[in-house]
Short mmCIF file of N, CA and C in Angstrom, two decimals:
data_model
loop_
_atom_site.label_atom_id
_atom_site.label_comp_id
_atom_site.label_asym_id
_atom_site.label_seq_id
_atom_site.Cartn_x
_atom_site.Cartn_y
_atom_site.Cartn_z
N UNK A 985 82.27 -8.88 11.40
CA UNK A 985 82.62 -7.63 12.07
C UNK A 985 82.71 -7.82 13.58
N UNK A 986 81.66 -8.62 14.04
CA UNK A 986 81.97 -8.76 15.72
C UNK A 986 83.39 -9.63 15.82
N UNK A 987 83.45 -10.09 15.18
CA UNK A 987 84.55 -11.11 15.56
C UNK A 987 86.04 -10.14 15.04
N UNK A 988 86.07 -9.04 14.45
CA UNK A 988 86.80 -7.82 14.90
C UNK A 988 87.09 -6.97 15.58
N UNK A 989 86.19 -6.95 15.97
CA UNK A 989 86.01 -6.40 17.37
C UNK A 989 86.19 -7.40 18.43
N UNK A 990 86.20 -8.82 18.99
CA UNK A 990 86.31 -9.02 20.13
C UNK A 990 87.53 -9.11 20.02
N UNK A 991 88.60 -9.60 18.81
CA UNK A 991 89.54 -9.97 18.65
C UNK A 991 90.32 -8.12 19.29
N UNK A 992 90.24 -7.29 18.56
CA UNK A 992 90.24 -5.72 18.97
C UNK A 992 90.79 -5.13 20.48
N UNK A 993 89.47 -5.65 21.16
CA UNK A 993 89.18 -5.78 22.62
C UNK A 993 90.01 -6.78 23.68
N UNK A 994 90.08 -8.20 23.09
CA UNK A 994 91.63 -8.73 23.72
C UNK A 994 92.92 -8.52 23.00
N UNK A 995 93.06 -7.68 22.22
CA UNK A 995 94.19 -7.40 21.74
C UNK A 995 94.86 -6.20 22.99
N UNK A 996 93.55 -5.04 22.77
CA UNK A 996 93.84 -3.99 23.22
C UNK A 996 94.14 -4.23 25.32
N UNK A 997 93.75 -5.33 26.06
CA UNK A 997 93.40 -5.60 27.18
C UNK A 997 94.89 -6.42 26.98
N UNK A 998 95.34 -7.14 26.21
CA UNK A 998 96.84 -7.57 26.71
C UNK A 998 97.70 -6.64 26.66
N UNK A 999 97.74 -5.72 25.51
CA UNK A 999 98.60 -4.48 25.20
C UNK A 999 99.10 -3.89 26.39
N UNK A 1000 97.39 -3.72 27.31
CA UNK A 1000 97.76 -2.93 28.60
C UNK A 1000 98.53 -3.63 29.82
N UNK A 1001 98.31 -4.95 29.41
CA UNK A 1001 98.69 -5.85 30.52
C UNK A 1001 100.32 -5.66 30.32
N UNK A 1002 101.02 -5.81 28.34
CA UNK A 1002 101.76 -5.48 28.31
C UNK A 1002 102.84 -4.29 28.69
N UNK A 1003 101.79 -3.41 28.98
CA UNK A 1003 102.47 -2.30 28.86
C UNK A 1003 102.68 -1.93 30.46
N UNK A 1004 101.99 -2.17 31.22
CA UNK A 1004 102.28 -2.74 32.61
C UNK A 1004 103.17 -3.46 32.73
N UNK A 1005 103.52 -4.66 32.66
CA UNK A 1005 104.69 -5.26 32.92
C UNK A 1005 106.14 -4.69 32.50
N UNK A 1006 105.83 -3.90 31.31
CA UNK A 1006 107.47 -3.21 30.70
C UNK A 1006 107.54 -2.11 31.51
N UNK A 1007 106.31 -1.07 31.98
CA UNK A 1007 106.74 0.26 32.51
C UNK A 1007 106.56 0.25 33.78
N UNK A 1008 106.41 -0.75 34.88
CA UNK A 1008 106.08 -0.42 35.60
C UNK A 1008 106.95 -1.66 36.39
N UNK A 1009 107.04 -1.62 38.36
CA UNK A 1009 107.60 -2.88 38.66
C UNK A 1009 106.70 -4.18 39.32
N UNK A 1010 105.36 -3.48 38.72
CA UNK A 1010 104.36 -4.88 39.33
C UNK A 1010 104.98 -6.20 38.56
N UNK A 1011 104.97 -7.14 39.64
CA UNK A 1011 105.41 -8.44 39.32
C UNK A 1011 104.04 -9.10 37.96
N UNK A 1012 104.61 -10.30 37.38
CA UNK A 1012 103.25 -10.62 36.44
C UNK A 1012 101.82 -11.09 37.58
N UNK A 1013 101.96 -12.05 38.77
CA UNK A 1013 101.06 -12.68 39.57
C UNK A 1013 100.56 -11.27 40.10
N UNK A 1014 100.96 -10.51 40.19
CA UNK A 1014 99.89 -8.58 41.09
C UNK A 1014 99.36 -8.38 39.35
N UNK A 1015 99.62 -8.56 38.20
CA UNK A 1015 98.76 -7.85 37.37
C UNK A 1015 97.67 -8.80 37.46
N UNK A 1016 97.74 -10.05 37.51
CA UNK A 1016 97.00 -11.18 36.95
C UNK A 1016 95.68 -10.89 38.23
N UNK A 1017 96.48 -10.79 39.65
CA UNK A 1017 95.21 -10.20 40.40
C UNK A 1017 94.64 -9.02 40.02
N UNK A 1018 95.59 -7.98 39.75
CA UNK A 1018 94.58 -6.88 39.58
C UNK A 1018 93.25 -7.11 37.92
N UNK A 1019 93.81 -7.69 37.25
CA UNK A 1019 92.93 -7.84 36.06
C UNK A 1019 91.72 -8.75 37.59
N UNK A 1020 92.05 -9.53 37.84
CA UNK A 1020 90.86 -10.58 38.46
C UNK A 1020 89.95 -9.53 39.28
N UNK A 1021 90.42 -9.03 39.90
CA UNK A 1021 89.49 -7.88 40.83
C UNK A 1021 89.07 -6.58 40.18
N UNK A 1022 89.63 -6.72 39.12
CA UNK A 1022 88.89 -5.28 37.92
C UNK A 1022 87.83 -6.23 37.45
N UNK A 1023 87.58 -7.28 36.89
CA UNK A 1023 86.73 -7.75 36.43
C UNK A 1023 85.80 -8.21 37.75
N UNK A 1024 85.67 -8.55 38.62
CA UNK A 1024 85.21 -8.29 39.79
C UNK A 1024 84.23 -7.06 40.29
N UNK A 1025 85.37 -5.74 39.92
CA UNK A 1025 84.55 -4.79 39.94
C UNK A 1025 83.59 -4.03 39.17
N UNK A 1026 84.02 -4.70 37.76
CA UNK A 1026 83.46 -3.97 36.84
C UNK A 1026 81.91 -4.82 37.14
N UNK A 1027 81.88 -6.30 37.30
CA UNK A 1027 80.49 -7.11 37.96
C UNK A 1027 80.04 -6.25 38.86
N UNK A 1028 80.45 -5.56 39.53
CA UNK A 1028 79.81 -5.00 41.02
C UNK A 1028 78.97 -3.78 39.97
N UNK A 1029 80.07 -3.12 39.31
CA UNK A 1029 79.52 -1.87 39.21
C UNK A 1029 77.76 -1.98 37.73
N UNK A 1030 78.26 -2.85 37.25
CA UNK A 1030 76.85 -3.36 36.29
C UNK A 1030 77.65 -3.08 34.82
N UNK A 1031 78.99 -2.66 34.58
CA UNK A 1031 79.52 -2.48 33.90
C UNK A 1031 79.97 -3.46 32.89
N UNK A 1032 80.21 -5.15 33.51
CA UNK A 1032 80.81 -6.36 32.41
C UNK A 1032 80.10 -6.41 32.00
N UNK A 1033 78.76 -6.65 32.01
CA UNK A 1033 78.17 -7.27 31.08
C UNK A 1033 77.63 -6.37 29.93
N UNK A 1034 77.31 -5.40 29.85
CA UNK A 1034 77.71 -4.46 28.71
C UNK A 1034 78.36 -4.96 28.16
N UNK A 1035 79.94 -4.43 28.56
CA UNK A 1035 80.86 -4.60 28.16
C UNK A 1035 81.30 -6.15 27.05
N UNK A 1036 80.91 -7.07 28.01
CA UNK A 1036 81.37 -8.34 27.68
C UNK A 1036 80.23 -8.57 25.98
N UNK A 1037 78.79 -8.11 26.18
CA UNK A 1037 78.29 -8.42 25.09
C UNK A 1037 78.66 -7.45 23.88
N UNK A 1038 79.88 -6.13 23.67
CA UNK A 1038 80.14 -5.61 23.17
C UNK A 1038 81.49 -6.33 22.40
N UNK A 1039 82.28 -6.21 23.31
CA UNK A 1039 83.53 -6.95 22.78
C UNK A 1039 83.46 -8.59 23.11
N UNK A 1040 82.60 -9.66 23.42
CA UNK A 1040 82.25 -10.44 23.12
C UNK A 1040 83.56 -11.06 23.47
N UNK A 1041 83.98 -12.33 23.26
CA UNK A 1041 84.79 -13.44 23.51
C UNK A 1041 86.07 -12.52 23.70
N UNK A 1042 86.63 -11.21 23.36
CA UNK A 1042 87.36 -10.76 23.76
C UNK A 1042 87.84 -9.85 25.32
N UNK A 1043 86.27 -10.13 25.68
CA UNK A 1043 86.60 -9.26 27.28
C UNK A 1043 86.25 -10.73 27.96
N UNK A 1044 85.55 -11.71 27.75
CA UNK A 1044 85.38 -12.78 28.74
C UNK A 1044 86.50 -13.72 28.75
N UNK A 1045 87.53 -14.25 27.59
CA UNK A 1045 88.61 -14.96 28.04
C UNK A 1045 89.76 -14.27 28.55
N UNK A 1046 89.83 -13.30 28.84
CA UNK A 1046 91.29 -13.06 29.62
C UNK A 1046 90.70 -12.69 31.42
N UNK A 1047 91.47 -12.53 32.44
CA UNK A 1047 91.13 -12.89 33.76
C UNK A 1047 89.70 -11.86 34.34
N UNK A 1048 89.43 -10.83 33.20
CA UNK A 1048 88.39 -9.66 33.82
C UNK A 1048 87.79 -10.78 33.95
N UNK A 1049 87.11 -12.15 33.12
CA UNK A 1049 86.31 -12.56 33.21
C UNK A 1049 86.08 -13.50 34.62
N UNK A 1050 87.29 -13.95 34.44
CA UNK A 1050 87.57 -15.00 35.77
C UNK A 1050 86.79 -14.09 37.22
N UNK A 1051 87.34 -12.92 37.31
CA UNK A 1051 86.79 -11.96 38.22
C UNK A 1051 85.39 -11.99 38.23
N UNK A 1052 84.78 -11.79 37.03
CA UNK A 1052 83.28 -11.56 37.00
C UNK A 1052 82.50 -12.65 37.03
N UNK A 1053 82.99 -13.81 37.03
CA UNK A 1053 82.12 -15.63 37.59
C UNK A 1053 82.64 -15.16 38.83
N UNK A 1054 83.79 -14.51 39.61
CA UNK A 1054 83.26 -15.12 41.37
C UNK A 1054 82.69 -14.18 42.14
N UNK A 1055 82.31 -12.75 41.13
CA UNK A 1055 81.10 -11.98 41.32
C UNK A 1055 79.71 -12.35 41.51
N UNK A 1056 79.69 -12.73 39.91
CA UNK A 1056 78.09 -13.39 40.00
C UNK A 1056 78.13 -14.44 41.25
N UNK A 1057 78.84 -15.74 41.12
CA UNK A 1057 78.54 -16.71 42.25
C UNK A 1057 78.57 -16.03 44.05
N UNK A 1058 79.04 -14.81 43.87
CA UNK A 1058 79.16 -14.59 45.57
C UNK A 1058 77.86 -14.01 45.50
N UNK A 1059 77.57 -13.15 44.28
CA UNK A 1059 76.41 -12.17 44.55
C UNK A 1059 74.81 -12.68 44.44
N UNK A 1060 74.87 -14.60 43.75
CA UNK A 1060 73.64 -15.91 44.13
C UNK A 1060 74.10 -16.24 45.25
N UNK A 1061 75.48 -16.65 45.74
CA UNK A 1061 75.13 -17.30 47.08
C UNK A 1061 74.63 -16.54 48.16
N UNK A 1062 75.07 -15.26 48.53
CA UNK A 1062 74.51 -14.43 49.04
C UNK A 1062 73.11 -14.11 49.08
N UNK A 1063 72.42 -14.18 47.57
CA UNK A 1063 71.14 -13.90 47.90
C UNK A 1063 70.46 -15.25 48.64
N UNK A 1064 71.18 -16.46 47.99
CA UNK A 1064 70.52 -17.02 48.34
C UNK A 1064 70.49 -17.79 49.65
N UNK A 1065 72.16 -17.65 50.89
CA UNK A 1065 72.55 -18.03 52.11
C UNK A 1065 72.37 -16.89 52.49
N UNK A 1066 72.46 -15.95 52.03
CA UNK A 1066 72.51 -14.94 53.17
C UNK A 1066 74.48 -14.62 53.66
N UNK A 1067 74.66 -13.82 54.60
CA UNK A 1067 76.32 -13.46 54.82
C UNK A 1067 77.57 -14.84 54.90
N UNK A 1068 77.22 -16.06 55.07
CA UNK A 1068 77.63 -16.87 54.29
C UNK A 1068 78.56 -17.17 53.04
N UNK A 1069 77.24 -16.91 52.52
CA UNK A 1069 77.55 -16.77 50.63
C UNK A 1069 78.42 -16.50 50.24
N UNK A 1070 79.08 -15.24 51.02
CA UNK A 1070 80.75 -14.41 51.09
C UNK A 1070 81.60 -15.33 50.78
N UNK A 1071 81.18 -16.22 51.55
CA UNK A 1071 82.74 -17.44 51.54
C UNK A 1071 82.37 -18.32 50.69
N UNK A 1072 81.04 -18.74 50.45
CA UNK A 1072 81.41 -20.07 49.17
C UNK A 1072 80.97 -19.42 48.07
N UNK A 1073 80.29 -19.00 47.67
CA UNK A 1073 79.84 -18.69 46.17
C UNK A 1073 81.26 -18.15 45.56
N UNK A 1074 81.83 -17.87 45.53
CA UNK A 1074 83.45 -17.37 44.38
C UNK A 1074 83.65 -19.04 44.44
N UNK A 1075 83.87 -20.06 45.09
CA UNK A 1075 84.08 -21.38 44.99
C UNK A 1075 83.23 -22.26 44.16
N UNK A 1076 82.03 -21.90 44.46
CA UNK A 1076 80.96 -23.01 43.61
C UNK A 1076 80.94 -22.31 41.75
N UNK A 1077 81.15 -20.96 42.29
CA UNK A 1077 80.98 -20.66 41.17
C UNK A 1077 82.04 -21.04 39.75
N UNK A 1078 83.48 -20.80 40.57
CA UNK A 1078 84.59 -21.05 39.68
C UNK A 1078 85.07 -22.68 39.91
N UNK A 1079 84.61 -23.44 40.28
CA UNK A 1079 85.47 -24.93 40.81
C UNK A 1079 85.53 -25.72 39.75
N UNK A 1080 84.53 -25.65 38.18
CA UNK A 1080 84.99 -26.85 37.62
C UNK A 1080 86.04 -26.02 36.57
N UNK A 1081 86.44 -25.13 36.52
CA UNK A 1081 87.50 -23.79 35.91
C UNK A 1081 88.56 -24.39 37.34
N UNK A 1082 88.90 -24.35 37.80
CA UNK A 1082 89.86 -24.30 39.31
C UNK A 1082 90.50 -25.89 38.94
N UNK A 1083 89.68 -26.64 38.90
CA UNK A 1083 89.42 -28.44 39.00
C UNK A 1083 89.96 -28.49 37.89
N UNK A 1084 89.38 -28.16 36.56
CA UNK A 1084 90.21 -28.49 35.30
C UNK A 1084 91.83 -28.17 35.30
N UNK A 1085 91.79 -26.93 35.69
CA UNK A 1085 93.33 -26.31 35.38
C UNK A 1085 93.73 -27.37 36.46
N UNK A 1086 93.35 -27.87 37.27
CA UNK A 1086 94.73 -28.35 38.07
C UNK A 1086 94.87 -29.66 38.02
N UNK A 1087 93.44 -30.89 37.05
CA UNK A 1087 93.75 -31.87 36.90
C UNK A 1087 94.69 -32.16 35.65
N UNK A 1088 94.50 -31.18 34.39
CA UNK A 1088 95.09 -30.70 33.63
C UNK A 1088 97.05 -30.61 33.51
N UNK A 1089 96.90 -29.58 35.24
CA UNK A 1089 98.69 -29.62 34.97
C UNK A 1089 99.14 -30.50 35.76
N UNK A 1090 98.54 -31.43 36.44
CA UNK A 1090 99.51 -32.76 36.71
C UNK A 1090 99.37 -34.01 35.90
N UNK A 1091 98.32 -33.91 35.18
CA UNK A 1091 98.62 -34.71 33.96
C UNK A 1091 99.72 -34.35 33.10
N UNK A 1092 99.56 -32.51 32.88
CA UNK A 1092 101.20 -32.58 31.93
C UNK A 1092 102.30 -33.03 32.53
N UNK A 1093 102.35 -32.56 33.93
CA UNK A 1093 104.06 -33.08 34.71
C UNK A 1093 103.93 -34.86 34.79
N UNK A 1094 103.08 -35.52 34.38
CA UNK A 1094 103.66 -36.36 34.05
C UNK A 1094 104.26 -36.77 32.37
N UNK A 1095 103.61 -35.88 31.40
CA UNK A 1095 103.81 -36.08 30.34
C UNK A 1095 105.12 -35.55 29.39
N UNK A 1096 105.26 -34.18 30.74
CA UNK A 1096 106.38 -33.57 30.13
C UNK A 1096 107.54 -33.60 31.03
N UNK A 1097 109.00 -33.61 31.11
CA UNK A 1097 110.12 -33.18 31.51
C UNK A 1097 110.69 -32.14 32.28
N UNK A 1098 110.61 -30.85 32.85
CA UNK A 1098 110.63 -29.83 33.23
C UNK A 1098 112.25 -29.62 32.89
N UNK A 1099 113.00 -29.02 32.86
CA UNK A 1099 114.19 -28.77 32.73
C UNK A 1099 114.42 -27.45 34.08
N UNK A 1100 114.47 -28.02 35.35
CA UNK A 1100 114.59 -26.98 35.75
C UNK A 1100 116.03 -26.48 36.36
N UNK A 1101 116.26 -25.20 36.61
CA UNK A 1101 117.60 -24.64 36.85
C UNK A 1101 118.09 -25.11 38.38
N UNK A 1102 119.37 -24.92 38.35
CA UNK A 1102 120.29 -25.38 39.73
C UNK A 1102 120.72 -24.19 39.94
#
C-alpha cells in the first residue's frame, strides 16, 4: 500500500509539472527552479518532512527534494558557521548529487553521438 501511494504522489507532482508546461508560458528550466525552491520552502516551513514520510520515495525523487538537501545543509552550516553557512552549506550539502550528474554526462558525450541541428 505505501508503495501506492508514493508512486500516487509522484504521479500526481509530474501531472502538475505537466500541466504547467501545457497551460502556461513558463519555460521547462523556471518550473524545474520553481519545484527546487518549493521544496526549499516547504524545508523552511517544517512541512517536507511530513510530507516526504507520507508519500515516501514519491515526494523525495523529483526536484522538491533536491530543494530540501540545500535547506537542511544551509540550515547545519549556519548553525554551525554562523552567517557564512549561507554560502556553503546548499554546496556541501548537494556536491556528491552535483559531482555525479556531471561526471556522469561527460562520460556519456563520450559514449554517445549527439545529432545536433544546423
Amino acid at each position: 500500500m505505501d508503495y501506492l501511494i508514493s508512486f500516487l504522489i509522484g504521479g500526481l507532482i509530474c501531472a502538475a509539472v505537466q500541466i504547467l508546461l501545457d497551460r502556461t508560458k513558463l519555460m521547462p528550466g523556471r518550473i524545474m527552479v520553481l519545484l527546487v525552491c518549493t521544496g526549499a520552502v516547504l524545508g523552511f516551513c517544517g512541512i517536507y518532512e511530513p510530507f516526504k514520510e507520507f508519500a515516501g520515495s514519491g515526494a523525495s525523487v523529483p526536484l522538491l527534494g533536491f530543494g530540501n538537501t540545500l535547506w537542511q545543509g544551509v540550515k547545519e552550516a549556519v548553525d554551525e558557521n554562523g552567517f557564512i553557512g549561507i554560502f556553503m552549506g546548499g554546496f556541501k550539502a548537494s556536491a556528491v548529487g552535483i559531482s555525479a550528474a556531471l561526471i556522469f554526462g561527460y562520460i556519456a558525450s563520450f559514449i554517445f553521438d549527439p545529432k545536433m541541428k544546423k
